[in-house]
PDB file of C-alpha atoms and ligand atoms in Angstrom:
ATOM      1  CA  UNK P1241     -89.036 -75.953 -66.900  1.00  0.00           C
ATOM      2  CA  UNK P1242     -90.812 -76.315 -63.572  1.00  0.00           C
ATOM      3  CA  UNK P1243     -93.158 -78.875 -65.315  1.00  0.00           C
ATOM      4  CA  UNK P1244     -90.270 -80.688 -66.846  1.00  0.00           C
ATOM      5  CA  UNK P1245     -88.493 -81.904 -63.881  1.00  0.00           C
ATOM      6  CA  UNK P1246     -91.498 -82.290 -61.849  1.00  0.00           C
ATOM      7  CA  UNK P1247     -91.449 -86.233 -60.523  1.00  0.00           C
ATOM      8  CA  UNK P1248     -87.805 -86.495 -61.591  1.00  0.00           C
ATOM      9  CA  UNK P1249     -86.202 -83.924 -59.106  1.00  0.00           C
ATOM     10  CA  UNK P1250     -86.489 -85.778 -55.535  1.00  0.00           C
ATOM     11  CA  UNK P1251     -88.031 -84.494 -52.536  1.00  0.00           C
ATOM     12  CA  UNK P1252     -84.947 -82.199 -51.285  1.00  0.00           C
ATOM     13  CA  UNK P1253     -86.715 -80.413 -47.483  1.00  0.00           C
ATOM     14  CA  UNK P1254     -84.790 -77.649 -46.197  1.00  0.00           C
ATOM     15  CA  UNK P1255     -83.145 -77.879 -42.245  1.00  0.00           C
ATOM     16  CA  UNK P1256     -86.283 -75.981 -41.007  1.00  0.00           C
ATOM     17  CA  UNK P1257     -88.726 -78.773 -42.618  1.00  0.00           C
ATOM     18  CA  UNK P1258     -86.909 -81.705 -41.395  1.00  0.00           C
ATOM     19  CA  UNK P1259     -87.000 -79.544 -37.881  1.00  0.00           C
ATOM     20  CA  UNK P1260     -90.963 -79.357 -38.510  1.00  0.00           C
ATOM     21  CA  UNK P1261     -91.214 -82.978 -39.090  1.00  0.00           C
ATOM     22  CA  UNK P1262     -88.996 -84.142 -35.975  1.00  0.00           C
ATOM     23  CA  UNK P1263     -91.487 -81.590 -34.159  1.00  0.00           C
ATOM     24  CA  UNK P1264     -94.555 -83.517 -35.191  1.00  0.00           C
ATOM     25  CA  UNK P1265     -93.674 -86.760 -34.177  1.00  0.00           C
ATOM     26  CA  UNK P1266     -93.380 -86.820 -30.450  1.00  0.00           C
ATOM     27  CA  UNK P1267     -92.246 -90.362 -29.999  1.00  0.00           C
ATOM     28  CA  UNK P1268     -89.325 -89.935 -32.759  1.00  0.00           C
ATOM     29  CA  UNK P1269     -88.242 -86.378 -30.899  1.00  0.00           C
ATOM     30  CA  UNK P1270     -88.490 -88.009 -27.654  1.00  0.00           C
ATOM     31  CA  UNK P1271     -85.895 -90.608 -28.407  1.00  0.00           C
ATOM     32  CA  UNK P1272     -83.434 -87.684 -28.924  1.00  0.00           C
ATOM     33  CA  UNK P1273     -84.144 -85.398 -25.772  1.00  0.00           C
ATOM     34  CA  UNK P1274     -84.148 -88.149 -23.608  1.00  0.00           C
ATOM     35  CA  UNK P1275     -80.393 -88.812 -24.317  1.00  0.00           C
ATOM     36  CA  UNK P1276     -79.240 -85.355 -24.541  1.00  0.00           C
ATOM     37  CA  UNK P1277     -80.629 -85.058 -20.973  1.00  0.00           C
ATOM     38  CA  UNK P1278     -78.467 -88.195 -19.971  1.00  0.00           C
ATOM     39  CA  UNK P1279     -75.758 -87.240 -21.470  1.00  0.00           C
ATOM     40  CA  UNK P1280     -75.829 -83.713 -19.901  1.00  0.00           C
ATOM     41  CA  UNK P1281     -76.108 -85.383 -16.570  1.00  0.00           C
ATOM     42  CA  UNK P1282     -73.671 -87.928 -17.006  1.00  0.00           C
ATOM     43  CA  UNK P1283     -71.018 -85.354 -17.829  1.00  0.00           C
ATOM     44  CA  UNK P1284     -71.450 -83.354 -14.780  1.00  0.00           C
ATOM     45  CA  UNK P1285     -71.625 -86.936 -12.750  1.00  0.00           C
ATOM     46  CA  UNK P1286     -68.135 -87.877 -14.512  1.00  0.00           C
ATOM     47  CA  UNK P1287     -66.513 -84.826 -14.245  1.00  0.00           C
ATOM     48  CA  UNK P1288     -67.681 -84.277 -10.828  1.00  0.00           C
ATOM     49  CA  UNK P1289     -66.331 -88.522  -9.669  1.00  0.00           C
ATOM     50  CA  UNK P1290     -62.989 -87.665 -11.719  1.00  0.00           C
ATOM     51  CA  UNK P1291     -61.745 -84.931  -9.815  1.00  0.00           C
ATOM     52  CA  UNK P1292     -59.488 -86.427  -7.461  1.00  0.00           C
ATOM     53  CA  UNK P1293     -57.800 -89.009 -10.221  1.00  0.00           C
ATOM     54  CA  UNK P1294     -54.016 -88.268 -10.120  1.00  0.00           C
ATOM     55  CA  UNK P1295     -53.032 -91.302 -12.476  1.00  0.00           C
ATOM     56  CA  UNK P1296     -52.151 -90.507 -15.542  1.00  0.00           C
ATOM     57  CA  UNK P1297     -53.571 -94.069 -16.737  1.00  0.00           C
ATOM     58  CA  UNK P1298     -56.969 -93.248 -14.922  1.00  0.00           C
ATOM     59  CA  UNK P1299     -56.850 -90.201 -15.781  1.00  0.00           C
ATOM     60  CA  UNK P1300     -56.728 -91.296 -19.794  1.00  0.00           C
ATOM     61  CA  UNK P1301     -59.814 -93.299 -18.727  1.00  0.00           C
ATOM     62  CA  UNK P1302     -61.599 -90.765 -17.167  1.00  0.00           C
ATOM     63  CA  UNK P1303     -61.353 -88.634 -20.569  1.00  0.00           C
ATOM     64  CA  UNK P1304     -61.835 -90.814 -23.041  1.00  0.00           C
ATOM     65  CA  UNK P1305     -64.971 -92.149 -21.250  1.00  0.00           C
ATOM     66  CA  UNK P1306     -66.288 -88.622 -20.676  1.00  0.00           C
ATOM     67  CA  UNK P1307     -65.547 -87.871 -24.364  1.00  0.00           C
ATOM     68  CA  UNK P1308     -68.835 -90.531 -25.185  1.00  0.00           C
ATOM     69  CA  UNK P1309     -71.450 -88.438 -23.439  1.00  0.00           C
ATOM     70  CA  UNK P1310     -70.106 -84.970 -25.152  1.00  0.00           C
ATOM     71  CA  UNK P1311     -69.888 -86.937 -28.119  1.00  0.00           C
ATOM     72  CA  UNK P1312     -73.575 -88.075 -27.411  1.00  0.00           C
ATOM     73  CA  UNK P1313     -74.916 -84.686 -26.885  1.00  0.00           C
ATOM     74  CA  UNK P1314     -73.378 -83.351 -29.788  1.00  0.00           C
ATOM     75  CA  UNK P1315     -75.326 -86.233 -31.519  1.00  0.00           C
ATOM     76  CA  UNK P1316     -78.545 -86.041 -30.565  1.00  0.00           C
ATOM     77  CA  UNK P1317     -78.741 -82.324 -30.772  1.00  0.00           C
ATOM     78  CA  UNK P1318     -77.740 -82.733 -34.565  1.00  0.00           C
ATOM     79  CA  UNK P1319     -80.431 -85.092 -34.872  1.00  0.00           C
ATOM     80  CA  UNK P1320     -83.047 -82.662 -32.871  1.00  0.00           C
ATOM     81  CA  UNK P1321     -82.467 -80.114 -34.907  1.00  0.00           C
ATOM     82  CA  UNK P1322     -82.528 -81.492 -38.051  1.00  0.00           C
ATOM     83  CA  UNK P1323     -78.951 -81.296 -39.131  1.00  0.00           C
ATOM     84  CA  UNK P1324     -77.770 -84.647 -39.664  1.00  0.00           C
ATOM     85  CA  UNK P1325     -81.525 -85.997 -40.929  1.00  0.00           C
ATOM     86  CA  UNK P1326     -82.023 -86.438 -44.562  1.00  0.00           C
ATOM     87  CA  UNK P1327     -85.322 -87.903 -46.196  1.00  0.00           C
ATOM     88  CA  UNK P1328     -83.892 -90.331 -48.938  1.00  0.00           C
ATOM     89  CA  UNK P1329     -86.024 -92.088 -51.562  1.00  0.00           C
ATOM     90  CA  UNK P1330     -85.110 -95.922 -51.530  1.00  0.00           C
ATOM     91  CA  UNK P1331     -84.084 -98.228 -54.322  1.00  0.00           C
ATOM     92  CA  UNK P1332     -86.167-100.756 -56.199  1.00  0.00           C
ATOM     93  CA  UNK P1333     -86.204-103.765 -54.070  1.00  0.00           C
ATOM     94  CA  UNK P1334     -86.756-102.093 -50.524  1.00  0.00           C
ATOM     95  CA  UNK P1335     -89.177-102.512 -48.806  1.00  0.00           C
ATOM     96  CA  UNK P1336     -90.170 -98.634 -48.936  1.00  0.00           C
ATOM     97  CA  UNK P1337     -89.150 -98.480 -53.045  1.00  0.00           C
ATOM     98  CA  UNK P1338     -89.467 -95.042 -54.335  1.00  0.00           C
ATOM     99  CA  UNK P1339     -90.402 -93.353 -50.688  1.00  0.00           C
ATOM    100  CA  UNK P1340     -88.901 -90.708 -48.907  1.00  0.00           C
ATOM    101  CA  UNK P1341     -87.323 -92.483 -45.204  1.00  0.00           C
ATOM    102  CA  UNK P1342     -86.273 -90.304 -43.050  1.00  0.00           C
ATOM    103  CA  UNK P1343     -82.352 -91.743 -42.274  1.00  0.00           C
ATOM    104  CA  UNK P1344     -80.532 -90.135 -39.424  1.00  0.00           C
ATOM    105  CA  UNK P1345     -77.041 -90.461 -40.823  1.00  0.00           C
ATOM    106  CA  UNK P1346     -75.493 -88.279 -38.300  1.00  0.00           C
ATOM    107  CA  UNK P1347     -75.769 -91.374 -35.757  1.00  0.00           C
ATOM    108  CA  UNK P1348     -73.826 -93.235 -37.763  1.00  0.00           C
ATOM    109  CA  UNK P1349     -71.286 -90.148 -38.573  1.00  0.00           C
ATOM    110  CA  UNK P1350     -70.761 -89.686 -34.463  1.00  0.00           C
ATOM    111  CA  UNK P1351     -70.254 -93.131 -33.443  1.00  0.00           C
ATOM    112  CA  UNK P1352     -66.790 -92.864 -35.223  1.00  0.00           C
ATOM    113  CA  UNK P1353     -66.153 -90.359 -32.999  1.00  0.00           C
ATOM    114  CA  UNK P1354     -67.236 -92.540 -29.653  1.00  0.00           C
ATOM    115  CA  UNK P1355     -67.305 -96.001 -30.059  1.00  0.00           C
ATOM    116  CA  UNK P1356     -63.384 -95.567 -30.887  1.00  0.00           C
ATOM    117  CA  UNK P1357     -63.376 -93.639 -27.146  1.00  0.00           C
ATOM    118  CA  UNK P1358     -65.016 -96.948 -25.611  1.00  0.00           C
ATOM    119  CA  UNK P1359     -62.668 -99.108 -27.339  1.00  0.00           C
ATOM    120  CA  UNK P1360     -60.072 -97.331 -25.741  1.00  0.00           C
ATOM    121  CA  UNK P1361     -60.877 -97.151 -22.288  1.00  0.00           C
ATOM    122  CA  UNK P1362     -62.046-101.095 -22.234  1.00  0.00           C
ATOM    123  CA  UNK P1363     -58.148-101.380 -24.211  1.00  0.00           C
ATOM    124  CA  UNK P1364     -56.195 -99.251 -21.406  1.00  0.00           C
ATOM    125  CA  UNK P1365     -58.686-101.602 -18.606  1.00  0.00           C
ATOM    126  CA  UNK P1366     -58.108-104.851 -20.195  1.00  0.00           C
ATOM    127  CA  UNK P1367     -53.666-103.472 -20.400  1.00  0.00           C
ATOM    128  CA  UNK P1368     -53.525-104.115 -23.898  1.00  0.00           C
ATOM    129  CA  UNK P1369     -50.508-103.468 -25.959  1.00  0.00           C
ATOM    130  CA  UNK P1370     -50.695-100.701 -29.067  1.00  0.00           C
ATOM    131  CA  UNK P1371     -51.018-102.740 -31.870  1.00  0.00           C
ATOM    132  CA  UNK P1372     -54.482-104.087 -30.345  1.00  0.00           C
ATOM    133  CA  UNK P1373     -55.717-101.272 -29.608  1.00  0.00           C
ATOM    134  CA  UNK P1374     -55.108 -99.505 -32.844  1.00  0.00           C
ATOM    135  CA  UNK P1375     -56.469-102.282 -34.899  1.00  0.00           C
ATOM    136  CA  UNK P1376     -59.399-102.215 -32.889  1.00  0.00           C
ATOM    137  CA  UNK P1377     -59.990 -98.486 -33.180  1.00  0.00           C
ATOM    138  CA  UNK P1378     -59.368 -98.562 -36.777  1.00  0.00           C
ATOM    139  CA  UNK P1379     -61.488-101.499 -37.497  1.00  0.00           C
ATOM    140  CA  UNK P1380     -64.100 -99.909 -35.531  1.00  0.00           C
ATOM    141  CA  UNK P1381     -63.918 -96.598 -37.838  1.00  0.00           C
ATOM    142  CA  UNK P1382     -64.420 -98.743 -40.534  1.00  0.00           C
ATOM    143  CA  UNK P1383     -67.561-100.429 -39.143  1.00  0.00           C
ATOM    144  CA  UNK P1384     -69.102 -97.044 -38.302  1.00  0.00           C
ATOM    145  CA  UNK P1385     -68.449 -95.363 -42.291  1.00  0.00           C
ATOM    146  CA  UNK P1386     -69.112 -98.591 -43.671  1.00  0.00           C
ATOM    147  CA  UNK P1387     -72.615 -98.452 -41.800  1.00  0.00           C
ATOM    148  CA  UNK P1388     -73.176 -94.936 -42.755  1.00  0.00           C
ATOM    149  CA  UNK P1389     -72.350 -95.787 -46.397  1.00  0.00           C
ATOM    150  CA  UNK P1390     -75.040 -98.496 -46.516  1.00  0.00           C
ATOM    151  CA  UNK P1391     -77.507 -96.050 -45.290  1.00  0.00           C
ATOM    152  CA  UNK P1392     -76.787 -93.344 -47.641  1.00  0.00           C
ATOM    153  CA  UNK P1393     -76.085 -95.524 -50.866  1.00  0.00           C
ATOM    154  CA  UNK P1394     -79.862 -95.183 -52.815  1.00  0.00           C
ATOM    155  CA  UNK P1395     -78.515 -96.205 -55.962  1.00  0.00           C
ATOM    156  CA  UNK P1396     -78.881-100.150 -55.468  1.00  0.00           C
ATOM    157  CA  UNK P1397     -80.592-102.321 -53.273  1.00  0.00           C
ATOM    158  CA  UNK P1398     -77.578-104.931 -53.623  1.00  0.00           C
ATOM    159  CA  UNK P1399     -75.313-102.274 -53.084  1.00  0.00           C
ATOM    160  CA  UNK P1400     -76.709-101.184 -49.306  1.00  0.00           C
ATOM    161  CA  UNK P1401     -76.393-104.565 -47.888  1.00  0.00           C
ATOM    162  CA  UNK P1402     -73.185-104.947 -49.475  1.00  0.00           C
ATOM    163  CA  UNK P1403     -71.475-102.339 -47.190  1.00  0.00           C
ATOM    164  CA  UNK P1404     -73.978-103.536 -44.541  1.00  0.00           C
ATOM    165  CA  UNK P1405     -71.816-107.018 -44.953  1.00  0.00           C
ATOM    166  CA  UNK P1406     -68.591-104.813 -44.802  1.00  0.00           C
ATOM    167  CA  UNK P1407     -69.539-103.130 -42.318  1.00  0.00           C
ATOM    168  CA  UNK P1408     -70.340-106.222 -40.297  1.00  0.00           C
ATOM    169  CA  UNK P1409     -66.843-107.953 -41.185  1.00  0.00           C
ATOM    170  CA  UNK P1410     -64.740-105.022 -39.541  1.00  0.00           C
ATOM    171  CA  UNK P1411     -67.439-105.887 -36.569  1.00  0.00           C
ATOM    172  CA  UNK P1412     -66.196-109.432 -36.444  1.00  0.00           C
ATOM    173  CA  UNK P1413     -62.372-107.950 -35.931  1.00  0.00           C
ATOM    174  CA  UNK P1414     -63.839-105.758 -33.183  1.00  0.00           C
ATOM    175  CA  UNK P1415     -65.641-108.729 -31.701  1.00  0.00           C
ATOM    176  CA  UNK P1416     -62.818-110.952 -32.094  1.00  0.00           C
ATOM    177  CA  UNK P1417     -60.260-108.250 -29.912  1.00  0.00           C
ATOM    178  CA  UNK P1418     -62.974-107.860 -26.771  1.00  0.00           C
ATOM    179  CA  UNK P1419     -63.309-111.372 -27.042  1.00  0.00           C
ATOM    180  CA  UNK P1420     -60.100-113.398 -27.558  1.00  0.00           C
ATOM    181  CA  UNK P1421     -57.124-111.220 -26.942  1.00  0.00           C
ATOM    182  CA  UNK P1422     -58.452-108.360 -24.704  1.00  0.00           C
ATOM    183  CA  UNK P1423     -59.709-110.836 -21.391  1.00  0.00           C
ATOM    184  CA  UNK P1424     -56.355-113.067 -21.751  1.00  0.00           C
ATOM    185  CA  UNK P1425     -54.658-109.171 -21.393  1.00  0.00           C
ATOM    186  CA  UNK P1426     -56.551-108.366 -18.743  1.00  0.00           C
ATOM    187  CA  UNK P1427     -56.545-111.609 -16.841  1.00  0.00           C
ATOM    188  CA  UNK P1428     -51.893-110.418 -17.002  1.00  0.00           C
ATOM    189  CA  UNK P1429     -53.215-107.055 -15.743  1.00  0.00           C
ATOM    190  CA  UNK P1430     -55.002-108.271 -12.743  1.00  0.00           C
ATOM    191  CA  UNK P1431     -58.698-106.562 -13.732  1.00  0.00           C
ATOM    192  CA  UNK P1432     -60.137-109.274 -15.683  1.00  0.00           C
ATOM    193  CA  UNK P1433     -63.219-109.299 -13.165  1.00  0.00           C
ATOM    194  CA  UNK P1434     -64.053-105.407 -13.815  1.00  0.00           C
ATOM    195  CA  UNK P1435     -63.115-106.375 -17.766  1.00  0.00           C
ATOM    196  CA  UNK P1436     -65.215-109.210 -18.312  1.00  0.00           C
ATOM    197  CA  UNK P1437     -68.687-107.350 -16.875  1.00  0.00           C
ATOM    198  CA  UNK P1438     -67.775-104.620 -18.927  1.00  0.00           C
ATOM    199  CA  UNK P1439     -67.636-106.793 -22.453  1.00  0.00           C
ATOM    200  CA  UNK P1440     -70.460-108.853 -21.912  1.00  0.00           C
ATOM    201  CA  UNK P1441     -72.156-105.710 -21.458  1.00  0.00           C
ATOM    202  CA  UNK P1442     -70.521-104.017 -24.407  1.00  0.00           C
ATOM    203  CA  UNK P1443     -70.893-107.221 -26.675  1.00  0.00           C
ATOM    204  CA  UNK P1444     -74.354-107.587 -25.886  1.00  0.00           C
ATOM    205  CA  UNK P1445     -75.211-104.300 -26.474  1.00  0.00           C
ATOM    206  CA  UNK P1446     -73.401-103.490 -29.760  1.00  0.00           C
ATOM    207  CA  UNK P1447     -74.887-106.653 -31.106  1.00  0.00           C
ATOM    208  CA  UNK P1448     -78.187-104.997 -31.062  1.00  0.00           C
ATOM    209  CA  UNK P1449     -77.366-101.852 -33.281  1.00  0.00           C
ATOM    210  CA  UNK P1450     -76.802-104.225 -36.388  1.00  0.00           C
ATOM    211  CA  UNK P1451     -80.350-106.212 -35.769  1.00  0.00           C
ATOM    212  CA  UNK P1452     -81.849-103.141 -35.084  1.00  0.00           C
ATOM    213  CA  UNK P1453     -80.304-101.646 -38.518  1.00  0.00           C
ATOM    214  CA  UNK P1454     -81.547-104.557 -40.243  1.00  0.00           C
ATOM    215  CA  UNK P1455     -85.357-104.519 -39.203  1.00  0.00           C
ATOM    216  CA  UNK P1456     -85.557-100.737 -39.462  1.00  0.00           C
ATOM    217  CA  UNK P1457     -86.490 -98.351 -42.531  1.00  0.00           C
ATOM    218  CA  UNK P1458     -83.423 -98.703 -43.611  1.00  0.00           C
ATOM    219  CA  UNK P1459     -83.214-102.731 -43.566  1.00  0.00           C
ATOM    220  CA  UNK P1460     -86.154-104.695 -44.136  1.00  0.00           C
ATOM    221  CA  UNK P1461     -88.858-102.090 -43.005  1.00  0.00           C
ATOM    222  CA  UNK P1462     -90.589-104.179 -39.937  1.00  0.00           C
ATOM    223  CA  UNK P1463     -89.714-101.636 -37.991  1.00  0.00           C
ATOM    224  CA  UNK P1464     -91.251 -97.754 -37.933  1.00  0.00           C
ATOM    225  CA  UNK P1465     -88.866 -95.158 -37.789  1.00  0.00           C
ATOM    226  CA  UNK P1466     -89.416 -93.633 -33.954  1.00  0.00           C
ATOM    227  CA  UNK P1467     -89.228 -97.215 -32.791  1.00  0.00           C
ATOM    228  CA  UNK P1468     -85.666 -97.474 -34.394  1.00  0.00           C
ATOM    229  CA  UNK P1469     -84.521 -94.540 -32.660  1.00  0.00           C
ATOM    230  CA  UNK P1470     -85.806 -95.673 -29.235  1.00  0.00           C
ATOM    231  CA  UNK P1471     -84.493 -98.925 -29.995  1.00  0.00           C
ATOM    232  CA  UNK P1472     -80.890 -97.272 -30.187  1.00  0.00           C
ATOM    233  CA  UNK P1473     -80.810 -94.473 -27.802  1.00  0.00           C
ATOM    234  CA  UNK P1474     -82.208 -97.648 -25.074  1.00  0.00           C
ATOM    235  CA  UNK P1475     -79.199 -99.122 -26.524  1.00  0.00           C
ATOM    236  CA  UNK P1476     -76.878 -96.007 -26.313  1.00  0.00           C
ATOM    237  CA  UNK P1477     -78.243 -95.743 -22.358  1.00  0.00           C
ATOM    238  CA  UNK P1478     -77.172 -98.901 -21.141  1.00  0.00           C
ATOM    239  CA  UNK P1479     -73.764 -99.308 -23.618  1.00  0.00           C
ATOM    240  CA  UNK P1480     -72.529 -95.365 -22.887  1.00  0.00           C
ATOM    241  CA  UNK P1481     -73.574 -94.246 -19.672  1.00  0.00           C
ATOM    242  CA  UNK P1482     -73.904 -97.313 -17.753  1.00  0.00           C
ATOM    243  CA  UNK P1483     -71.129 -98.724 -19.682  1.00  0.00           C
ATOM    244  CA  UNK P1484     -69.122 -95.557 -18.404  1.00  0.00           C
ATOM    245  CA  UNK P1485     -70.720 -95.255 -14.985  1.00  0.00           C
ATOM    246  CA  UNK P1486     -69.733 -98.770 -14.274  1.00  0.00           C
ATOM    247  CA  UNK P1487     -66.534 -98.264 -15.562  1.00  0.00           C
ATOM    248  CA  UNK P1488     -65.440 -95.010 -13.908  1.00  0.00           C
ATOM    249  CA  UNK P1489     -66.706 -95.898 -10.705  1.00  0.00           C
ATOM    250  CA  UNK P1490     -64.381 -99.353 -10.441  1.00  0.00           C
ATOM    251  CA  UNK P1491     -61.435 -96.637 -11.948  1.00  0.00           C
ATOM    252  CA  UNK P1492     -62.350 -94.222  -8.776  1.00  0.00           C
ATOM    253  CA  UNK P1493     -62.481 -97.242  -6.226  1.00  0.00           C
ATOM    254  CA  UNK P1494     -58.979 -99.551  -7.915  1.00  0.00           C
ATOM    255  CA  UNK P1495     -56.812 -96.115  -8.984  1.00  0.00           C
ATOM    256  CA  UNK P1496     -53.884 -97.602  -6.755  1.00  0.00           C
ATOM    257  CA  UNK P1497     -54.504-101.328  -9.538  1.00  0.00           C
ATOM    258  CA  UNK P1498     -54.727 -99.000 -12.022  1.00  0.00           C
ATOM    259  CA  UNK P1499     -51.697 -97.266 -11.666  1.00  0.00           C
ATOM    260  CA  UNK P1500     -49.626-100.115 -11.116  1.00  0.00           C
ATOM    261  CA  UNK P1501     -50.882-102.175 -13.968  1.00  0.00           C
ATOM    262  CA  UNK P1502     -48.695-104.722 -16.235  1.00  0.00           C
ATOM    263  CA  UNK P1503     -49.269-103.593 -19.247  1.00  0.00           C
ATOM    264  CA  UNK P1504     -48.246-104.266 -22.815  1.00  0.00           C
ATOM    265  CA  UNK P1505     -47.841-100.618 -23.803  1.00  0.00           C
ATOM    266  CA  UNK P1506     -44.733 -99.991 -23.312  1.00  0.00           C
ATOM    267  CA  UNK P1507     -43.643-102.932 -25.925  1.00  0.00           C
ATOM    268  CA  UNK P1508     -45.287-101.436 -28.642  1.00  0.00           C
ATOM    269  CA  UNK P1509     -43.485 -98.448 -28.407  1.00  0.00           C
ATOM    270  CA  UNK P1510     -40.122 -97.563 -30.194  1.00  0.00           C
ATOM    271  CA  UNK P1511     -36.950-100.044 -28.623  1.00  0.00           C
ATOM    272  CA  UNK P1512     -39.563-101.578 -27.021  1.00  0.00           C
ATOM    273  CA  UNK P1513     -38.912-100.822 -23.516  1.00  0.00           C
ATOM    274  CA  UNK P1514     -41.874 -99.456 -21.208  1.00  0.00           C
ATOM    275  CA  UNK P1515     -40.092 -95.773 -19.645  1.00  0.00           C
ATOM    276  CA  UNK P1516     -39.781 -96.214 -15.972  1.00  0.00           C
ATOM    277  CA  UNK P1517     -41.974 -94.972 -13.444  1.00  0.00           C
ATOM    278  CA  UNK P1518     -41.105 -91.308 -12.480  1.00  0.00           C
TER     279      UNK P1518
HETATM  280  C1  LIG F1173     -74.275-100.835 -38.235  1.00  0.00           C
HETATM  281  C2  LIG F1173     -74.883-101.275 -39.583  1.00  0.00           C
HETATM  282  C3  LIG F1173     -73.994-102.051 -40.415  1.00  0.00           C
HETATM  283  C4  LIG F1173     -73.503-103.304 -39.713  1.00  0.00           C
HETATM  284  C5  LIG F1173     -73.036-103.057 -38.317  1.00  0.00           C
HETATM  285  C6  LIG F1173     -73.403-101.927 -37.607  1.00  0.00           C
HETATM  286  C7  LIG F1173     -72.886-101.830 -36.210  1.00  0.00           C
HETATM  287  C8  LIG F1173     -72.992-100.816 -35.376  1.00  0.00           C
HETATM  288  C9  LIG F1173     -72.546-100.771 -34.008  1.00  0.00           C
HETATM  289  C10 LIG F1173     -72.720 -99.611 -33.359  1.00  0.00           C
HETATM  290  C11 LIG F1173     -72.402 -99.302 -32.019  1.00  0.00           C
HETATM  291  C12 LIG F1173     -72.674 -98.100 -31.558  1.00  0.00           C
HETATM  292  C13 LIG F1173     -72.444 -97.583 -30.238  1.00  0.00           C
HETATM  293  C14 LIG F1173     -72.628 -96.271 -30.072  1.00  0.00           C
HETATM  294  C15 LIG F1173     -72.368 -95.556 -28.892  1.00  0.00           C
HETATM  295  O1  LIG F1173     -72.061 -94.396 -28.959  1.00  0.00           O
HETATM  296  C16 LIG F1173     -73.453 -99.577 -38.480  1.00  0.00           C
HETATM  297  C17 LIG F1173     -75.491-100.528 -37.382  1.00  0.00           C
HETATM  298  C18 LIG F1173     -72.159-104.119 -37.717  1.00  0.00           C
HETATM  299  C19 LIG F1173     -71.956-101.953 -33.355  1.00  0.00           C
HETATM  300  C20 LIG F1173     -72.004 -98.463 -29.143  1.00  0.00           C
END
């Protein structure tokens, strides 16, 4: 039976072997403790500047940002360990056919869970009304599965950069909210200055994870794995923790501009009057 299935079953590693292999390449582990150190210290520097926020509109900001480093640390110590790794033999027409690439999936998985968090703290910044900010959130999900879809799918070649061109069209929404609608928002609210550093920054940045996608092992293959992940934890320093350090800091200094911010909220919600101020 062994001798039957042997070159038809694929290479399936246990937790503890994808451990060992994370282990022997220093660069590749690297990538990940790096960021789990700078997300540990950005949550004690967050939690440690948001102490004195009494707005409850800061104060949303303050834990929605801080949610992106615990998010990131959760992250990176799945992919330290091993748990969200797979090895996954590629289709006929990649550039690694028929070898095992080592996909970490669970980056993917997680930045559902904090690219949604960004969204909304640029959204409550920029003032922006429900319906934005849902659509942008939701459209941002779908970029994230999408992605993880097109690195899982090993059935077709075609197939993978199909949902990689999904993937990229819920982008396009995202792009088009930051944008378009989001700086004419926040230009009403009064913070456009603080909102418009912020989105170059974030636009610039999120731009990269898509060309780094595509020239990685799981795109064309130019790119070795370890330099992948360094490509997108550099990217995950400078569009989470600066991103939030930047942000939280203007939220600490303008908490009075903040609080006292036009915002379309309130006509989104049911009868479509904003509750007074208590
Ligand atoms: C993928 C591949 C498919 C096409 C597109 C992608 C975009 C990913 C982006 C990720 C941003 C991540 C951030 C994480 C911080 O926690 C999934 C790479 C468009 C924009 C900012």
């Amino acid at each position: 039976m062994a001798v039957l299935t042997q070159g038809v079953v694929p290479l399936e590693l246990t937790q503890a072997e994808v451990y060992q292999r994370v282990q022997e390449n220093t660069l590749l582990n690297l990538s990940f403790w790096v960021n789990i150190a700078l997300a540990g210290l950005s949550i004690l520097l967050f939690v440690f500047m948001g102490r004195n926020v009494e707005d409850p509109r800061a104060q949303l900001i303050f834990v929605s940002t801080l949610m992106v480093p615990l998010v990131s640390i959760s992250s990176y110590t799945g992919l330290a360990s091993g748990l969200t790794i797979s090895f996954l033999e590629m289709p006929a027409g990649h550039a690694l056919a028929g070898e095992e690439v080592l996909t970490m999936w669970g980056r993917y998985l997680t930045w559902a869970l904090s690219t949604p968090m960004i969204l909304l703290a640029l959204g409550l910044l920029a003032g922006s009304n429900m319906t934005k900010i849902f659509t942008v959130i939701v459209t941002d999900i779908g970029m994230c599965v999408t992605g993880l879809a097109a690195a899982l799918t090993v059935s077709s070649h075609g197939l993978r950069w199909f949902w990689y061109f999904i993937s990229c069209m819920f982008f396009l929404v995202v792009l088009y909210i930051l944008l378009v609608e989001w700086p004419k928002d926040a230009e009403v609210a009064g913070t456009s200055e603080i909102f418009n550093t912020l989105k170059i920054l974030t636009v610039v940045m999120w731009l990269g994870y898509p060309i780094f996608w595509a020239l990685g092992a799981e795109g064309i293959a130019v790119l070795d794995v370890a330099i992948t992940s360094w490509a997108y934890s550099g990217l995950d320093i400078v569009a989470k923790y600066i991103f939030a350090f930047l942000l939280l800091n203007w939220v600490v200094n303008n908490e009075s501009t903040v609080a006292s911010m036009a915002d379309g909220l309130g006509s989104a919600q049911a009868g479509g009057a904003a509750p007074a101020d208590d």
